[in-house]
Amino acid sequence: MAGNTSTPGASVIGRALALLGAFDARHRRLTLAELARRADLPEPTAHRQVRELVAGGALDREPDGRYVVGRLLWNLGLLAPVQTGLREVASPFLHDLHAATRATVHLAVREGDAVLYLDRLSGHASVPVVSKLGSTLPLHPTGVGKVLLAHAPGRVRARVLAGLRPITAHTVVQPGVLAAQLERVRRDGYATTVEEMTLGACSVAVPIRRGADAEAPVVAALGIVVPSLQRSKTRLVSALQVAARGISRSL
């Protein structure tokens, strides 16, 4: 739920934020009744507030009557510092990497216990990829997520390791196994996954640091999704590291 906004005295802004917070990666299109329920609002109140959000461009109403996040929020989101600075610096490197590999390329940061995809260039190979620009996914079954988790504070790692869930039959859900993988990520400088998030898709990812110093803090991850890593892992890791170093020097 987006919050206990049905309590007496909830502000107009609080109700609006509750309605906007009802959307997430798994709930991109919601009916009025679903919005009211997830925002913990009476339906008549939700209807009045949603009508104003639609008029202001924060929400859009689709032909089937369901509501989606509007363009206004997308435009505002692009102004957030994590978006503007990192995405602008990384963009040319992502395009070079995409041109060299013809694979799906990801730029991501950690948002709490999830990985947030700041940029995504689609590859030409027919590989199933579930990430979307601006979406979040779990940290533990994704290449970029494992990089970010490996360099996250200890309390974050402990929390994620305590709540591992399988996404596919190949997802690593044993805390000891994943902890050992994260140690190798820190040691080797890259992470890999094999069908852990999506069947038929493998990934490799590297860290992006704030500056050229090898001990500089990790602020993002750069990853590639391909059908298989059996013959291409070394080449892809090298290409990713070159791009990541370029981005790091520019931050």
Short mmCIF file of N, CA and C in Angstrom, two decimals, residues 65-136:
data_model
loop_
_atom_site.label_atom_id
_atom_site.label_comp_id
_atom_site.label_asym_id
_atom_site.label_seq_id
_atom_site.Cartn_x
_atom_site.Cartn_y
_atom_site.Cartn_z
N GLY A 65 -10.10 2.73 -19.75
CA GLY A 65 -10.47 3.27 -18.46
C GLY A 65 -9.40 3.17 -17.39
N ARG A 66 -8.33 2.45 -17.68
CA ARG A 66 -7.25 2.33 -16.70
C ARG A 66 -6.34 3.56 -16.75
N TYR A 67 -5.64 3.78 -15.66
CA TYR A 67 -4.78 4.97 -15.55
C TYR A 67 -3.30 4.55 -15.57
N VAL A 68 -2.48 5.42 -16.17
CA VAL A 68 -1.03 5.21 -16.23
C VAL A 68 -0.33 6.50 -15.83
N VAL A 69 0.93 6.39 -15.49
CA VAL A 69 1.72 7.57 -15.14
C VAL A 69 1.84 8.48 -16.36
N GLY A 70 1.67 9.77 -16.15
CA GLY A 70 1.66 10.73 -17.26
C GLY A 70 3.04 11.25 -17.62
N ARG A 71 3.08 11.94 -18.74
CA ARG A 71 4.33 12.46 -19.27
C ARG A 71 4.96 13.50 -18.33
N LEU A 72 4.14 14.23 -17.59
CA LEU A 72 4.67 15.24 -16.69
C LEU A 72 5.67 14.64 -15.71
N LEU A 73 5.33 13.48 -15.13
CA LEU A 73 6.21 12.86 -14.15
C LEU A 73 7.50 12.37 -14.80
N TRP A 74 7.38 11.86 -16.04
CA TRP A 74 8.58 11.43 -16.76
C TRP A 74 9.51 12.62 -16.98
N ASN A 75 8.96 13.74 -17.42
CA ASN A 75 9.78 14.92 -17.67
C ASN A 75 10.45 15.42 -16.38
N LEU A 76 9.70 15.40 -15.29
CA LEU A 76 10.28 15.82 -14.02
C LEU A 76 11.36 14.86 -13.55
N GLY A 77 11.12 13.57 -13.76
CA GLY A 77 12.10 12.56 -13.36
C GLY A 77 13.43 12.74 -14.04
N LEU A 78 13.41 13.20 -15.28
CA LEU A 78 14.66 13.40 -16.01
C LEU A 78 15.49 14.54 -15.42
N LEU A 79 14.88 15.37 -14.59
CA LEU A 79 15.60 16.48 -13.97
C LEU A 79 16.30 16.06 -12.69
N ALA A 80 16.01 14.87 -12.18
CA ALA A 80 16.64 14.43 -10.94
C ALA A 80 18.15 14.29 -11.15
N PRO A 81 18.97 14.71 -10.17
CA PRO A 81 20.42 14.68 -10.34
C PRO A 81 20.97 13.32 -10.76
N VAL A 82 20.42 12.23 -10.18
CA VAL A 82 20.93 10.91 -10.53
C VAL A 82 20.69 10.61 -12.00
N GLN A 83 19.64 11.21 -12.58
CA GLN A 83 19.34 11.01 -13.99
C GLN A 83 20.22 11.89 -14.86
N THR A 84 20.18 13.19 -14.60
CA THR A 84 20.80 14.13 -15.53
C THR A 84 22.31 13.98 -15.59
N GLY A 85 22.97 13.97 -14.44
CA GLY A 85 24.42 13.92 -14.45
C GLY A 85 24.97 12.63 -15.02
N LEU A 86 24.61 11.52 -14.41
CA LEU A 86 25.17 10.22 -14.79
C LEU A 86 24.75 9.82 -16.20
N ARG A 87 23.47 9.99 -16.52
CA ARG A 87 22.99 9.58 -17.85
C ARG A 87 23.68 10.38 -18.96
N GLU A 88 23.83 11.68 -18.76
CA GLU A 88 24.45 12.51 -19.79
C GLU A 88 25.91 12.13 -20.00
N VAL A 89 26.63 11.89 -18.90
CA VAL A 89 28.04 11.50 -19.01
C VAL A 89 28.17 10.12 -19.66
N ALA A 90 27.29 9.20 -19.27
CA ALA A 90 27.42 7.82 -19.73
C ALA A 90 26.91 7.60 -21.15
N SER A 91 26.03 8.45 -21.62
CA SER A 91 25.36 8.21 -22.90
C SER A 91 26.29 7.87 -24.07
N PRO A 92 27.33 8.66 -24.35
CA PRO A 92 28.18 8.31 -25.51
C PRO A 92 28.88 6.97 -25.34
N PHE A 93 29.24 6.63 -24.11
CA PHE A 93 29.91 5.35 -23.87
C PHE A 93 28.94 4.19 -24.06
N LEU A 94 27.69 4.37 -23.65
CA LEU A 94 26.69 3.33 -23.87
C LEU A 94 26.46 3.12 -25.37
N HIS A 95 26.40 4.19 -26.13
CA HIS A 95 26.18 4.05 -27.56
C HIS A 95 27.37 3.37 -28.25
N ASP A 96 28.59 3.70 -27.81
CA ASP A 96 29.77 3.03 -28.37
C ASP A 96 29.74 1.54 -28.04
N LEU A 97 29.38 1.22 -26.80
CA LEU A 97 29.33 -0.18 -26.37
C LEU A 97 28.25 -0.93 -27.13
N HIS A 98 27.12 -0.29 -27.33
CA HIS A 98 26.02 -0.91 -28.08
C HIS A 98 26.42 -1.15 -29.52
N ALA A 99 27.10 -0.19 -30.13
CA ALA A 99 27.54 -0.33 -31.52
C ALA A 99 28.56 -1.46 -31.67
N ALA A 100 29.40 -1.63 -30.65
CA ALA A 100 30.46 -2.64 -30.72
C ALA A 100 29.94 -4.04 -30.46
N THR A 101 28.89 -4.18 -29.65
CA THR A 101 28.42 -5.51 -29.24
C THR A 101 27.09 -5.91 -29.85
N ARG A 102 26.29 -4.92 -30.27
CA ARG A 102 24.93 -5.17 -30.78
C ARG A 102 24.07 -5.89 -29.76
N ALA A 103 24.41 -5.73 -28.48
CA ALA A 103 23.66 -6.38 -27.40
C ALA A 103 22.90 -5.32 -26.61
N THR A 104 21.98 -5.77 -25.77
CA THR A 104 21.26 -4.85 -24.90
C THR A 104 22.21 -4.35 -23.81
N VAL A 105 22.28 -3.04 -23.65
CA VAL A 105 23.20 -2.40 -22.71
C VAL A 105 22.39 -1.70 -21.62
N HIS A 106 22.82 -1.85 -20.38
CA HIS A 106 22.12 -1.25 -19.24
C HIS A 106 23.04 -0.33 -18.44
N LEU A 107 22.48 0.77 -18.00
CA LEU A 107 23.11 1.63 -16.99
C LEU A 107 22.17 1.64 -15.80
N ALA A 108 22.69 1.31 -14.62
CA ALA A 108 21.80 1.15 -13.47
C ALA A 108 22.45 1.65 -12.19
N VAL A 109 21.60 2.00 -11.23
CA VAL A 109 22.05 2.37 -9.89
C VAL A 109 21.22 1.59 -8.89
N ARG A 110 21.69 1.58 -7.64
CA ARG A 110 20.92 0.93 -6.58
C ARG A 110 19.93 1.92 -6.01
N GLU A 111 18.69 1.47 -5.83
CA GLU A 111 17.65 2.26 -5.17
C GLU A 111 17.11 1.40 -4.04
N GLY A 112 17.62 1.62 -2.83
CA GLY A 112 17.23 0.78 -1.71
C GLY A 112 17.73 -0.64 -1.92
N ASP A 113 16.80 -1.59 -1.92
CA ASP A 113 17.15 -3.00 -2.13
C ASP A 113 16.83 -3.46 -3.54
N ALA A 114 16.78 -2.53 -4.48
CA ALA A 114 16.47 -2.87 -5.87
C ALA A 114 17.46 -2.18 -6.80
N VAL A 115 17.47 -2.62 -8.05
CA VAL A 115 18.29 -1.98 -9.08
C VAL A 115 17.37 -1.13 -9.95
N LEU A 116 17.75 0.12 -10.14
CA LEU A 116 16.97 1.07 -10.94
C LEU A 116 17.69 1.27 -12.28
N TYR A 117 16.97 1.07 -13.38
CA TYR A 117 17.56 1.19 -14.71
C TYR A 117 17.43 2.62 -15.22
N LEU A 118 18.58 3.31 -15.29
CA LEU A 118 18.61 4.69 -15.73
C LEU A 118 18.62 4.81 -17.24
N ASP A 119 19.22 3.84 -17.91
CA ASP A 119 19.27 3.89 -19.38
C ASP A 119 19.33 2.47 -19.91
N ARG A 120 18.84 2.30 -21.14
CA ARG A 120 18.78 0.98 -21.75
C ARG A 120 18.77 1.13 -23.25
N LEU A 121 19.72 0.47 -23.92
CA LEU A 121 19.77 0.43 -25.37
C LEU A 121 19.51 -1.01 -25.80
N SER A 122 18.48 -1.23 -26.59
CA SER A 122 18.07 -2.59 -26.95
C SER A 122 19.02 -3.19 -27.97
N GLY A 123 19.31 -4.48 -27.78
CA GLY A 123 20.17 -5.21 -28.69
C GLY A 123 19.41 -5.77 -29.87
N HIS A 124 20.16 -6.25 -30.86
CA HIS A 124 19.56 -6.80 -32.07
C HIS A 124 19.26 -8.30 -31.94
N ALA A 125 19.96 -8.97 -31.04
CA ALA A 125 19.70 -10.40 -30.87
C ALA A 125 18.36 -10.60 -30.18
N SER A 126 17.72 -11.72 -30.49
CA SER A 126 16.42 -11.98 -29.90
C SER A 126 16.63 -12.63 -28.54
N VAL A 127 16.92 -11.77 -27.54
CA VAL A 127 17.14 -12.22 -26.17
C VAL A 127 16.04 -11.60 -25.30
N PRO A 128 15.35 -12.41 -24.50
CA PRO A 128 14.29 -11.85 -23.66
C PRO A 128 14.87 -10.97 -22.56
N VAL A 129 14.46 -9.70 -22.51
CA VAL A 129 14.95 -8.75 -21.51
C VAL A 129 13.73 -8.11 -20.85
N VAL A 130 13.65 -8.20 -19.53
CA VAL A 130 12.47 -7.69 -18.82
C VAL A 130 12.67 -6.28 -18.30
N SER A 131 13.88 -5.78 -18.31
CA SER A 131 14.12 -4.43 -17.79
C SER A 131 13.49 -3.39 -18.70
N LYS A 132 13.10 -2.28 -18.08
CA LYS A 132 12.58 -1.13 -18.83
C LYS A 132 13.22 0.12 -18.25
N LEU A 133 13.35 1.13 -19.07
CA LEU A 133 13.91 2.40 -18.62
C LEU A 133 13.07 2.95 -17.47
N GLY A 134 13.73 3.20 -16.34
CA GLY A 134 13.03 3.72 -15.17
C GLY A 134 12.42 2.66 -14.28
N SER A 135 12.53 1.40 -14.66
CA SER A 135 11.94 0.33 -13.86
C SER A 135 12.94 -0.16 -12.81
N THR A 136 12.45 -0.90 -11.85
CA THR A 136 13.31 -1.53 -10.85
C THR A 136 13.13 -3.04 -10.88
#
